Amino acid sequence: MSEPSGISVAVVGLGFGEDFLPVYLAHPQVREVAVVDTDERRLTTVADRFGVEARYTDVAEMLADDRWDAVHVLVPVPLHADVAVAVLEAGKHCACAVPMALELDDLTRVVEAERASGKRYMMMETTVYGREYRYVRDQLDSGRLGTVTGYRGFHHQNLDGYPEYWRGYPPMKYSTHALAPLLALTGTTVESVVAHGSGTLTEDRRGRFDNPFPAEKGLFTLRGSDVLGEVEMSFFQVARPYIEGYDVHGDRASVEWPADHEGPLVVHDLLPLEEVQPETGLRGRRARTDLVVPPDDVSDLPRELARFVADFEVVPADGGPALHREAAHGGSHPHLVHEFVSAIVEDRPTAIDAPTAAAWTAPGICAHESALAGGARVEVPQFPTGRS
Ligand SMILES: NC(=O)c1ccc[n+]([C@@H]2O[C@H](COP(=O)([O-])OP(=O)(O)OC[C@H]3O[C@@H](n4cnc5c(N)ncnc54)[C@H](O)[C@@H]3O)[C@@H](O)[C@H]2O)c1
């Protein structure tokens, strides 16, 4: 009898992990799915909802089972590095939610575990798989933006009332969403960073982290590019709704994120220099502004995953009315899953393999170090890919 085709995947952590479950279950190259959560009630609720039979409350027990080829880790951030290393050391492929880790040593541990295991690691960075990123990438590749001269990434999210492990979390240690688009667009890494804290974290919000700042701002210089990356992060004490985006300025056109996070992108095209008009005294060049809703592109997805780029319905396997699910993060989830599964099936590095993930995560760790040192310049280590 021939071996069944496709891979088997275990999803660990069923908060954000629940969003990925229907995508794996629908993927034509995934033959079997397991779920893992230490919270037994959560495990039963989600597994029953999706009709998943294979369930574990202990990651180690799942890792000891040869039945599972790959694992998607969506546990609290402080556990990311340890769980990712355990997955790779168990001889399984590992996808992991951002950020890769909280400390530089842990980045190195995961990079080494990937290399030693011969298995694939992927950091599931949503911002570089969303429809907005694809639109910006297309505008850059087509020459419409011209030469990039500026980048500003930002992520503001109020974490009051979040689970305990978020208390006092240093915002810059979660800066991959704000910074990765710049690094992906320019194909560069960060050379050094100068950052500052802004405001003072109230005593009742201080947690296990060495962090006195509700907000942090950093300037990142790149290797191989003269573009300066500006990043602004806040998790506490900033009165605004959630936003996670970036502006890219070119010398011909620019794309800016909508202030309300939900609306269309704001695109400015620089117009030709006009004659100075004596009656108005107008100087400088004007720009035309358009609002653009970036389109979804499902051409590189299997037919079965296309519906997950937009809001979708889940029909619970255990009965009850259909549940509405938002296709959050720019419709990136099916694209991320497909890249992870494809890399395993095609036996190639993932698009965000461990060295790339480390290169995208380290700058934020160094930025927090800089902020703690009052804005001292901090060099960011390199993580050679082994591909070059
Ligand atoms: N855009 C994005 O990329 C994005 C968005 C949201 C969350 N995230 C990341 O996803 C991860 C999960 O976030 P969340 O909001 O779901 O967190 P959460 O705390 O709400 O849920 C985590 C789940 O993991 C379970 N868990 C905890 N320890 C475990 C262990 N040792 N083994 C198995 N299960 C365990 C918990 O019981 C819980 O169900 C975080 O790292 C977060 O940063 C990324």
Tab-separated table of C-alpha atoms and ligand atoms in Angstrom:
chain	number	residue	atom	x	y	z
A	1	MET	CA	0.000	0.000	0.000
A	2	SER	CA	1.359	3.474	-0.818
A	3	GLU	CA	1.953	6.081	1.909
A	4	PRO	CA	-0.864	8.650	2.259
A	5	SER	CA	0.249	11.916	0.622
A	6	GLY	CA	0.500	15.299	2.284
A	7	ILE	CA	1.779	16.335	5.704
A	8	SER	CA	0.295	16.221	9.192
A	9	VAL	CA	0.234	19.404	11.300
A	10	ALA	CA	-0.312	20.088	14.998
A	11	VAL	CA	-1.583	23.561	15.975
A	12	VAL	CA	-0.378	24.520	19.476
A	13	GLY	CA	-2.240	27.287	21.356
A	14	LEU	CA	-5.881	27.805	20.450
A	15	GLY	CA	-6.337	31.548	20.953
A	16	PHE	CA	-4.957	33.046	17.735
A	17	GLY	CA	-4.305	29.426	16.725
A	18	GLU	CA	-8.026	28.893	16.165
A	19	ASP	CA	-7.830	31.338	13.212
A	20	PHE	CA	-5.365	29.033	11.430
A	21	LEU	CA	-7.125	25.754	12.145
A	22	PRO	CA	-9.744	25.922	9.331
A	23	VAL	CA	-6.991	26.892	6.879
A	24	TYR	CA	-4.901	23.799	7.681
A	25	LEU	CA	-8.015	21.615	7.647
A	26	ALA	CA	-8.815	22.872	4.124
A	27	HIS	CA	-5.275	22.681	2.719
A	28	PRO	CA	-5.101	19.970	0.035
A	29	GLN	CA	-1.568	18.975	1.070
A	30	VAL	CA	-2.430	18.594	4.763
A	31	ARG	CA	-3.852	15.138	5.443
A	32	GLU	CA	-4.283	15.306	9.211
A	33	VAL	CA	-4.475	17.991	11.918
A	34	ALA	CA	-4.031	17.845	15.705
A	35	VAL	CA	-4.694	20.497	18.339
A	36	VAL	CA	-2.749	21.180	21.527
A	37	ASP	CA	-3.630	23.458	24.448
A	38	THR	CA	-2.909	23.258	28.156
A	39	ASP	CA	-6.360	24.680	28.815
A	40	GLU	CA	-8.558	21.574	28.622
A	41	ARG	CA	-11.802	23.519	28.226
A	42	ARG	CA	-10.425	25.579	25.382
A	43	LEU	CA	-9.031	22.420	23.767
A	44	THR	CA	-12.369	20.609	23.894
A	45	THR	CA	-14.387	23.624	22.707
A	46	VAL	CA	-12.174	24.279	19.681
A	47	ALA	CA	-11.551	20.621	18.793
A	48	ASP	CA	-15.295	19.858	18.948
A	49	ARG	CA	-16.084	22.956	16.906
A	50	PHE	CA	-13.784	21.848	14.091
A	51	GLY	CA	-14.268	18.100	14.500
A	52	VAL	CA	-10.583	17.491	15.277
A	53	GLU	CA	-10.040	14.088	16.907
A	54	ALA	CA	-6.330	14.288	17.778
A	55	ARG	CA	-6.009	16.399	20.962
A	56	TYR	CA	-3.217	16.923	23.468
A	57	THR	CA	-2.886	19.001	26.630
A	58	ASP	CA	0.872	18.503	26.678
A	59	VAL	CA	3.202	19.640	23.865
A	60	ALA	CA	5.828	17.034	24.842
A	61	GLU	CA	3.317	14.214	24.397
A	62	MET	CA	2.422	15.442	20.900
A	63	LEU	CA	6.123	15.875	20.029
A	64	ALA	CA	6.815	12.271	21.054
A	65	ASP	CA	4.210	11.078	18.533
A	66	ASP	CA	5.687	10.323	15.092
A	67	ARG	CA	2.328	10.933	13.550
A	68	TRP	CA	2.973	14.726	13.319
A	69	ASP	CA	5.338	16.169	10.701
A	70	ALA	CA	4.933	19.871	11.436
A	71	VAL	CA	3.865	22.116	14.306
A	72	HIS	CA	2.468	25.662	14.298
A	73	VAL	CA	3.275	27.343	17.621
A	74	LEU	CA	0.886	30.047	18.899
A	75	VAL	CA	1.593	30.046	22.637
A	76	PRO	CA	2.448	33.121	24.756
A	77	VAL	CA	5.544	34.984	23.505
A	78	PRO	CA	7.833	34.090	26.468
A	79	LEU	CA	7.475	30.399	25.446
A	80	HIS	CA	8.146	30.842	21.700
A	81	ALA	CA	11.869	30.044	21.691
A	82	ASP	CA	11.706	27.027	24.031
A	83	VAL	CA	8.783	25.449	22.207
A	84	ALA	CA	10.281	26.121	18.751
A	85	VAL	CA	13.588	24.510	19.780
A	86	ALA	CA	11.728	21.508	21.260
A	87	VAL	CA	9.742	21.102	18.013
A	88	LEU	CA	12.870	21.196	15.839
A	89	GLU	CA	14.781	18.879	18.185
A	90	ALA	CA	11.872	16.429	17.970
A	91	GLY	CA	12.543	16.316	14.212
A	92	LYS	CA	9.462	18.280	13.186
A	93	HIS	CA	9.049	21.406	11.051
A	94	CYS	CA	8.094	24.528	13.004
A	95	ALA	CA	5.995	27.576	12.198
A	96	CYS	CA	5.855	30.141	15.001
A	97	ALA	CA	3.855	33.291	15.706
A	98	VAL	CA	5.827	36.531	16.022
A	99	PRO	CA	8.149	37.463	17.554
A	100	MET	CA	10.695	34.675	17.232
A	101	ALA	CA	12.007	35.291	20.792
A	102	LEU	CA	12.555	37.952	23.429
A	103	GLU	CA	16.355	37.736	23.764
A	104	LEU	CA	19.257	37.614	21.271
A	105	ASP	CA	20.575	34.320	22.714
A	106	ASP	CA	17.228	32.697	22.089
A	107	LEU	CA	17.253	33.834	18.444
A	108	THR	CA	20.593	32.076	18.050
A	109	ARG	CA	19.263	28.930	19.754
A	110	VAL	CA	16.388	28.664	17.260
A	111	VAL	CA	18.674	29.379	14.266
A	112	GLU	CA	21.032	26.621	15.443
A	113	ALA	CA	18.172	24.198	16.123
A	114	GLU	CA	16.856	24.734	12.593
A	115	ARG	CA	20.284	24.149	11.094
A	116	ALA	CA	21.012	21.044	13.219
A	117	SER	CA	17.600	19.476	12.622
A	118	GLY	CA	17.508	19.873	8.847
A	119	LYS	CA	13.826	20.774	9.337
A	120	ARG	CA	12.080	23.999	8.280
A	121	TYR	CA	11.289	26.967	10.520
A	122	MET	CA	9.027	29.854	9.549
A	123	MET	CA	8.125	32.974	11.524
A	124	MET	CA	4.502	33.674	10.619
A	125	GLU	CA	4.840	37.441	10.048
A	126	THR	CA	1.385	38.524	8.917
A	127	THR	CA	2.332	41.999	7.634
A	128	VAL	CA	4.395	40.768	4.681
A	129	TYR	CA	1.590	38.483	3.425
A	130	GLY	CA	-1.316	40.963	3.606
A	131	ARG	CA	-2.987	42.527	0.579
A	132	GLU	CA	-1.552	45.957	1.527
A	133	TYR	CA	2.000	44.642	1.401
A	134	ARG	CA	1.386	43.010	-1.945
A	135	TYR	CA	0.033	46.323	-3.288
A	136	VAL	CA	3.047	48.318	-2.042
A	137	ARG	CA	5.426	45.676	-3.403
A	138	ASP	CA	3.725	45.886	-6.834
A	139	GLN	CA	3.932	49.702	-6.864
A	140	LEU	CA	7.620	49.533	-5.975
A	141	ASP	CA	8.422	46.829	-8.546
A	142	SER	CA	6.532	48.676	-11.291
A	143	GLY	CA	8.573	51.844	-10.635
A	144	ARG	CA	5.558	53.946	-9.627
A	145	LEU	CA	7.047	54.820	-6.212
A	146	GLY	CA	10.437	55.645	-7.767
A	147	THR	CA	13.282	55.436	-5.273
A	148	VAL	CA	12.249	54.839	-1.653
A	149	THR	CA	13.337	57.739	0.552
A	150	GLY	CA	11.442	57.099	3.758
A	151	TYR	CA	9.613	54.510	5.839
A	152	ARG	CA	7.572	54.806	9.004
A	153	GLY	CA	6.132	51.714	10.680
A	154	PHE	CA	3.800	51.856	13.650
A	155	HIS	CA	1.908	49.551	15.960
A	156	HIS	CA	-0.334	50.898	18.699
A	157	GLN	CA	-2.422	48.453	20.691
A	158	ASN	CA	-3.769	48.824	24.203
A	159	LEU	CA	-2.891	45.724	26.251
A	160	ASP	CA	-4.694	46.662	29.492
A	161	GLY	CA	-6.699	43.597	30.523
A	162	TYR	CA	-4.649	41.188	28.379
A	163	PRO	CA	-3.335	37.958	29.965
A	164	GLU	CA	-0.794	38.465	32.736
A	165	TYR	CA	2.259	37.655	30.579
A	166	TRP	CA	1.705	40.879	28.567
A	167	ARG	CA	1.972	43.150	31.623
A	168	GLY	CA	4.850	45.613	31.147
A	169	TYR	CA	5.829	44.067	27.803
A	170	PRO	CA	8.514	46.252	26.133
A	171	PRO	CA	6.802	47.502	22.953
A	172	MET	CA	9.964	47.362	20.809
A	173	LYS	CA	10.273	43.629	21.510
A	174	TYR	CA	7.167	43.195	19.382
A	175	SER	CA	8.217	45.477	16.536
A	176	THR	CA	8.366	42.902	13.720
A	177	HIS	CA	4.964	43.950	12.364
A	178	ALA	CA	6.113	47.566	12.075
A	179	LEU	CA	9.643	46.882	10.799
A	180	ALA	CA	9.499	43.694	8.687
A	181	PRO	CA	7.758	45.299	5.685
A	182	LEU	CA	10.718	47.671	5.263
A	183	LEU	CA	13.240	44.827	5.465
A	184	ALA	CA	11.223	42.665	3.067
A	185	LEU	CA	10.671	45.495	0.579
A	186	THR	CA	14.333	46.533	0.514
A	187	GLY	CA	15.806	43.036	0.974
A	188	THR	CA	18.055	44.394	3.717
A	189	THR	CA	18.848	43.875	7.387
A	190	VAL	CA	19.313	46.388	10.202
A	191	GLU	CA	22.834	47.591	10.988
A	192	SER	CA	22.131	49.663	14.100
A	193	VAL	CA	19.388	51.343	16.050
A	194	VAL	CA	18.887	54.402	18.211
A	195	ALA	CA	15.704	54.321	20.272
A	196	HIS	CA	14.062	56.143	23.143
A	197	GLY	CA	11.279	55.366	25.535
A	198	SER	CA	8.372	57.771	25.704
A	199	GLY	CA	6.259	58.318	28.791
A	200	THR	CA	6.511	56.374	32.033
A	201	LEU	CA	4.791	53.049	32.565
A	202	THR	CA	2.599	53.223	35.679
A	203	GLU	CA	3.699	50.989	38.578
A	204	ASP	CA	0.572	48.797	38.355
A	205	ARG	CA	1.392	47.953	34.720
A	206	ARG	CA	4.968	46.829	35.364
A	207	GLY	CA	5.364	43.094	34.949
A	208	ARG	CA	8.223	40.632	34.766
A	209	PHE	CA	10.019	42.672	32.098
A	210	ASP	CA	12.704	45.266	32.607
A	211	ASN	CA	10.614	47.993	31.040
A	212	PRO	CA	9.623	51.446	32.277
A	213	PHE	CA	8.093	52.599	28.940
A	214	PRO	CA	4.516	52.483	27.642
A	215	ALA	CA	5.771	53.619	24.212
A	216	GLU	CA	9.073	53.437	22.333
A	217	LYS	CA	10.350	55.061	19.140
A	218	GLY	CA	13.364	53.998	17.133
A	219	LEU	CA	15.447	54.927	14.100
A	220	PHE	CA	16.945	51.954	12.263
A	221	THR	CA	19.848	52.212	9.797
A	222	LEU	CA	20.076	49.456	7.205
A	223	ARG	CA	22.885	47.430	5.653
A	224	GLY	CA	22.877	47.996	1.922
A	225	SER	CA	20.265	50.760	1.821
A	226	ASP	CA	20.286	54.473	2.610
A	227	VAL	CA	16.645	54.421	3.740
A	228	LEU	CA	16.133	55.172	7.424
A	229	GLY	CA	13.432	53.107	9.123
A	230	GLU	CA	11.383	54.941	11.708
A	231	VAL	CA	9.288	52.788	14.050
A	232	GLU	CA	6.784	53.843	16.676
A	233	MET	CA	5.335	51.312	19.140
A	234	SER	CA	2.993	51.537	22.110
A	235	PHE	CA	1.154	48.990	24.238
A	236	PHE	CA	-0.048	51.110	27.143
A	237	GLN	CA	-1.213	54.640	28.030
A	238	VAL	CA	-1.756	55.832	24.444
A	239	ALA	CA	-5.307	56.915	23.671
A	240	ARG	CA	-5.997	55.672	20.171
A	241	PRO	CA	-7.565	52.586	18.586
A	242	TYR	CA	-5.477	49.662	17.364
A	243	ILE	CA	-3.337	50.310	14.323
A	244	GLU	CA	-0.562	48.217	12.816
A	245	GLY	CA	0.814	49.541	9.562
A	246	TYR	CA	3.415	51.550	7.692
A	247	ASP	CA	3.957	54.446	5.288
A	248	VAL	CA	6.399	54.111	2.395
A	249	HIS	CA	7.612	57.335	0.782
A	250	GLY	CA	9.185	57.353	-2.669
A	251	ASP	CA	10.503	60.200	-4.816
A	252	ARG	CA	7.637	59.681	-7.303
A	253	ALA	CA	4.773	58.353	-5.221
A	254	SER	CA	4.033	57.337	-1.638
A	255	VAL	CA	1.642	54.917	0.052
A	256	GLU	CA	0.315	55.710	3.522
A	257	TRP	CA	-1.696	53.562	5.906
A	258	PRO	CA	-5.228	54.786	6.802
A	259	ALA	CA	-5.400	56.512	10.195
A	260	ASP	CA	-8.369	54.331	11.218
A	261	HIS	CA	-6.552	51.122	10.145
A	262	GLU	CA	-9.662	49.975	8.257
A	263	GLY	CA	-10.042	52.361	5.339
A	264	PRO	CA	-8.353	52.355	1.934
A	265	LEU	CA	-4.659	53.110	1.520
A	266	VAL	CA	-3.753	56.736	0.802
A	267	VAL	CA	-1.621	57.067	-2.317
A	268	HIS	CA	0.136	60.314	-3.284
A	269	ASP	CA	1.624	60.848	-6.762
A	270	LEU	CA	4.020	63.760	-7.129
A	271	LEU	CA	2.993	66.062	-10.013
A	272	PRO	CA	5.391	67.806	-12.417
A	273	LEU	CA	6.884	71.107	-11.290
A	274	GLU	CA	4.600	73.959	-12.325
A	275	GLU	CA	5.544	77.473	-13.376
A	276	VAL	CA	5.569	79.788	-10.350
A	277	GLN	CA	2.251	81.594	-10.484
A	278	PRO	CA	2.764	85.215	-9.457
A	279	GLU	CA	-0.847	85.646	-8.360
A	280	THR	CA	-0.716	82.729	-5.867
A	281	GLY	CA	2.973	82.672	-5.104
A	282	LEU	CA	2.773	78.843	-5.273
A	283	ARG	CA	6.150	77.118	-4.879
A	284	GLY	CA	7.206	73.491	-4.672
A	285	ARG	CA	5.572	70.515	-6.346
A	286	ARG	CA	2.052	69.426	-5.680
A	287	ALA	CA	0.855	65.862	-5.290
A	288	ARG	CA	-2.386	64.163	-6.296
A	289	THR	CA	-3.962	61.981	-3.605
A	290	ASP	CA	-6.087	58.896	-4.291
A	291	LEU	CA	-7.689	56.364	-1.979
A	292	VAL	CA	-6.963	52.781	-3.034
A	293	VAL	CA	-8.510	49.550	-1.796
A	294	PRO	CA	-5.770	46.973	-2.418
A	295	PRO	CA	-7.122	43.941	-4.248
A	296	ASP	CA	-6.856	40.356	-3.027
A	297	ASP	CA	-4.779	38.050	-5.152
A	298	VAL	CA	-5.478	34.360	-4.721
A	299	SER	CA	-3.669	33.240	-7.876
A	300	ASP	CA	-0.865	31.604	-5.868
A	301	LEU	CA	-3.213	29.817	-3.428
A	302	PRO	CA	-4.813	26.382	-3.798
A	303	ARG	CA	-8.493	26.762	-4.748
A	304	GLU	CA	-9.526	25.398	-1.321
A	305	LEU	CA	-7.809	28.283	0.533
A	306	ALA	CA	-9.028	31.207	-1.586
A	307	ARG	CA	-12.103	31.874	0.574
A	308	PHE	CA	-9.964	32.545	3.674
A	309	VAL	CA	-8.577	35.849	2.330
A	310	ALA	CA	-11.978	37.426	3.100
A	311	ASP	CA	-14.322	37.030	6.089
A	312	PHE	CA	-15.735	33.501	6.177
A	313	GLU	CA	-18.176	31.280	8.022
A	314	VAL	CA	-17.369	28.250	10.137
A	315	VAL	CA	-20.116	25.638	10.404
A	316	PRO	CA	-19.468	24.003	13.808
A	317	ALA	CA	-18.943	20.246	13.552
A	318	ASP	CA	-20.740	19.866	16.906
A	319	GLY	CA	-23.850	21.692	15.656
A	320	GLY	CA	-25.198	25.182	16.190
A	321	PRO	CA	-25.383	28.193	13.906
A	322	ALA	CA	-22.538	29.187	11.548
A	323	LEU	CA	-19.870	31.369	13.163
A	324	HIS	CA	-18.573	34.497	11.431
A	325	ARG	CA	-14.784	34.723	11.220
A	326	GLU	CA	-12.805	37.805	10.235
A	327	ALA	CA	-9.987	37.440	7.743
A	328	ALA	CA	-7.730	39.583	9.940
A	329	HIS	CA	-4.264	40.886	9.104
A	330	GLY	CA	-4.879	41.766	5.462
A	331	GLY	CA	-6.086	38.272	4.527
A	332	SER	CA	-2.567	36.956	5.202
A	333	HIS	CA	-3.394	33.710	7.052
A	334	PRO	CA	-3.985	31.394	4.051
A	335	HIS	CA	-0.871	32.780	2.323
A	336	LEU	CA	1.271	32.089	5.420
A	337	VAL	CA	-0.056	28.548	5.805
A	338	HIS	CA	0.452	27.834	2.121
A	339	GLU	CA	4.046	29.075	2.193
A	340	PHE	CA	4.848	26.934	5.270
A	341	VAL	CA	3.227	23.787	3.860
A	342	SER	CA	4.717	24.324	0.366
A	343	ALA	CA	8.266	24.767	1.720
A	344	ILE	CA	7.972	21.437	3.566
A	345	VAL	CA	6.474	19.596	0.589
A	346	GLU	CA	9.022	21.112	-1.827
A	347	ASP	CA	11.905	20.573	0.616
A	348	ARG	CA	13.188	24.166	0.475
A	349	PRO	CA	13.730	26.952	3.064
A	350	THR	CA	10.602	28.896	4.015
A	351	ALA	CA	10.358	32.548	2.970
A	352	ILE	CA	10.944	33.592	6.614
A	353	ASP	CA	13.394	30.917	7.732
A	354	ALA	CA	15.182	31.070	11.087
A	355	PRO	CA	18.040	33.417	10.031
A	356	THR	CA	15.552	35.781	8.357
A	357	ALA	CA	13.240	35.646	11.371
A	358	ALA	CA	16.200	36.399	13.656
A	359	ALA	CA	17.237	39.325	11.434
A	360	TRP	CA	13.699	40.718	11.657
A	361	THR	CA	13.353	40.182	15.435
A	362	ALA	CA	16.812	41.239	16.697
A	363	PRO	CA	16.428	44.953	15.801
A	364	GLY	CA	13.497	45.329	18.215
A	365	ILE	CA	15.419	43.616	21.022
A	366	CYS	CA	18.363	45.962	20.363
A	367	ALA	CA	15.999	48.946	20.157
A	368	HIS	CA	14.729	48.227	23.672
A	369	GLU	CA	18.333	47.967	24.862
A	370	SER	CA	19.020	51.360	23.245
A	371	ALA	CA	15.947	52.906	24.871
A	372	LEU	CA	17.022	51.585	28.301
A	373	ALA	CA	20.445	53.170	27.688
A	374	GLY	CA	18.891	56.570	26.926
A	375	GLY	CA	19.245	56.365	23.146
A	376	ALA	CA	22.753	54.861	22.813
A	377	ARG	CA	23.412	53.457	19.329
A	378	VAL	CA	23.244	49.642	19.421
A	379	GLU	CA	24.737	47.459	16.669
A	380	VAL	CA	22.413	44.677	15.553
A	381	PRO	CA	24.004	41.219	15.094
A	382	GLN	CA	23.859	39.432	11.755
A	383	PHE	CA	22.426	35.966	11.231
A	384	PRO	CA	23.992	34.469	8.084
A	385	THR	CA	21.455	32.510	6.091
A	386	GLY	CA	23.695	29.745	4.812
A	387	ARG	CA	21.945	30.283	1.457
A	388	SER	CA	24.517	32.766	0.195
B	1	LIG	N1	-0.636	39.339	13.740
B	1	LIG	C1	-0.020	38.389	14.406
B	1	LIG	O1	0.964	37.849	13.923
B	1	LIG	C2	-0.513	37.956	15.766
B	1	LIG	C3	-1.797	38.294	16.200
B	1	LIG	C4	-2.224	37.800	17.441
B	1	LIG	C5	-1.373	37.016	18.227
B	1	LIG	N2	-0.135	36.733	17.760
B	1	LIG	C6	0.761	35.879	18.550
B	1	LIG	O2	0.193	34.600	18.692
B	1	LIG	C7	0.531	34.057	19.964
B	1	LIG	C8	-0.740	33.646	20.689
B	1	LIG	O3	-1.494	34.812	20.943
B	1	LIG	P1	-2.926	34.732	21.616
B	1	LIG	O4	-3.482	36.094	21.562
B	1	LIG	O5	-3.698	33.608	21.051
B	1	LIG	O6	-2.512	34.355	23.104
B	1	LIG	P2	-3.452	33.799	24.266
B	1	LIG	O7	-2.689	33.938	25.525
B	1	LIG	O8	-4.807	34.424	24.161
B	1	LIG	O9	-3.647	32.254	23.915
B	1	LIG	C9	-2.577	31.362	24.021
B	1	LIG	C10	-3.137	29.933	24.095
B	1	LIG	O10	-2.008	29.060	24.277
B	1	LIG	C11	-2.337	28.146	25.335
B	1	LIG	N3	-1.073	27.752	25.954
B	1	LIG	C12	-0.326	28.449	26.854
B	1	LIG	N4	0.778	27.761	27.169
B	1	LIG	C13	0.738	26.605	26.472
B	1	LIG	C14	1.583	25.475	26.359
B	1	LIG	N5	2.723	25.407	27.043
B	1	LIG	N6	1.220	24.468	25.546
B	1	LIG	C15	0.069	24.504	24.849
B	1	LIG	N7	-0.780	25.555	24.915
B	1	LIG	C16	-0.445	26.587	25.701
B	1	LIG	C17	-3.259	28.910	26.262
B	1	LIG	O11	-4.045	28.039	27.045
B	1	LIG	C18	-4.097	29.717	25.251
B	1	LIG	O12	-5.226	28.995	24.808
B	1	LIG	C19	1.313	35.117	20.702
B	1	LIG	O13	2.654	34.857	20.568
B	1	LIG	C20	0.979	36.388	19.964
B	1	LIG	O14	2.052	37.286	19.999
B	1	LIG	C21	0.314	37.172	16.554
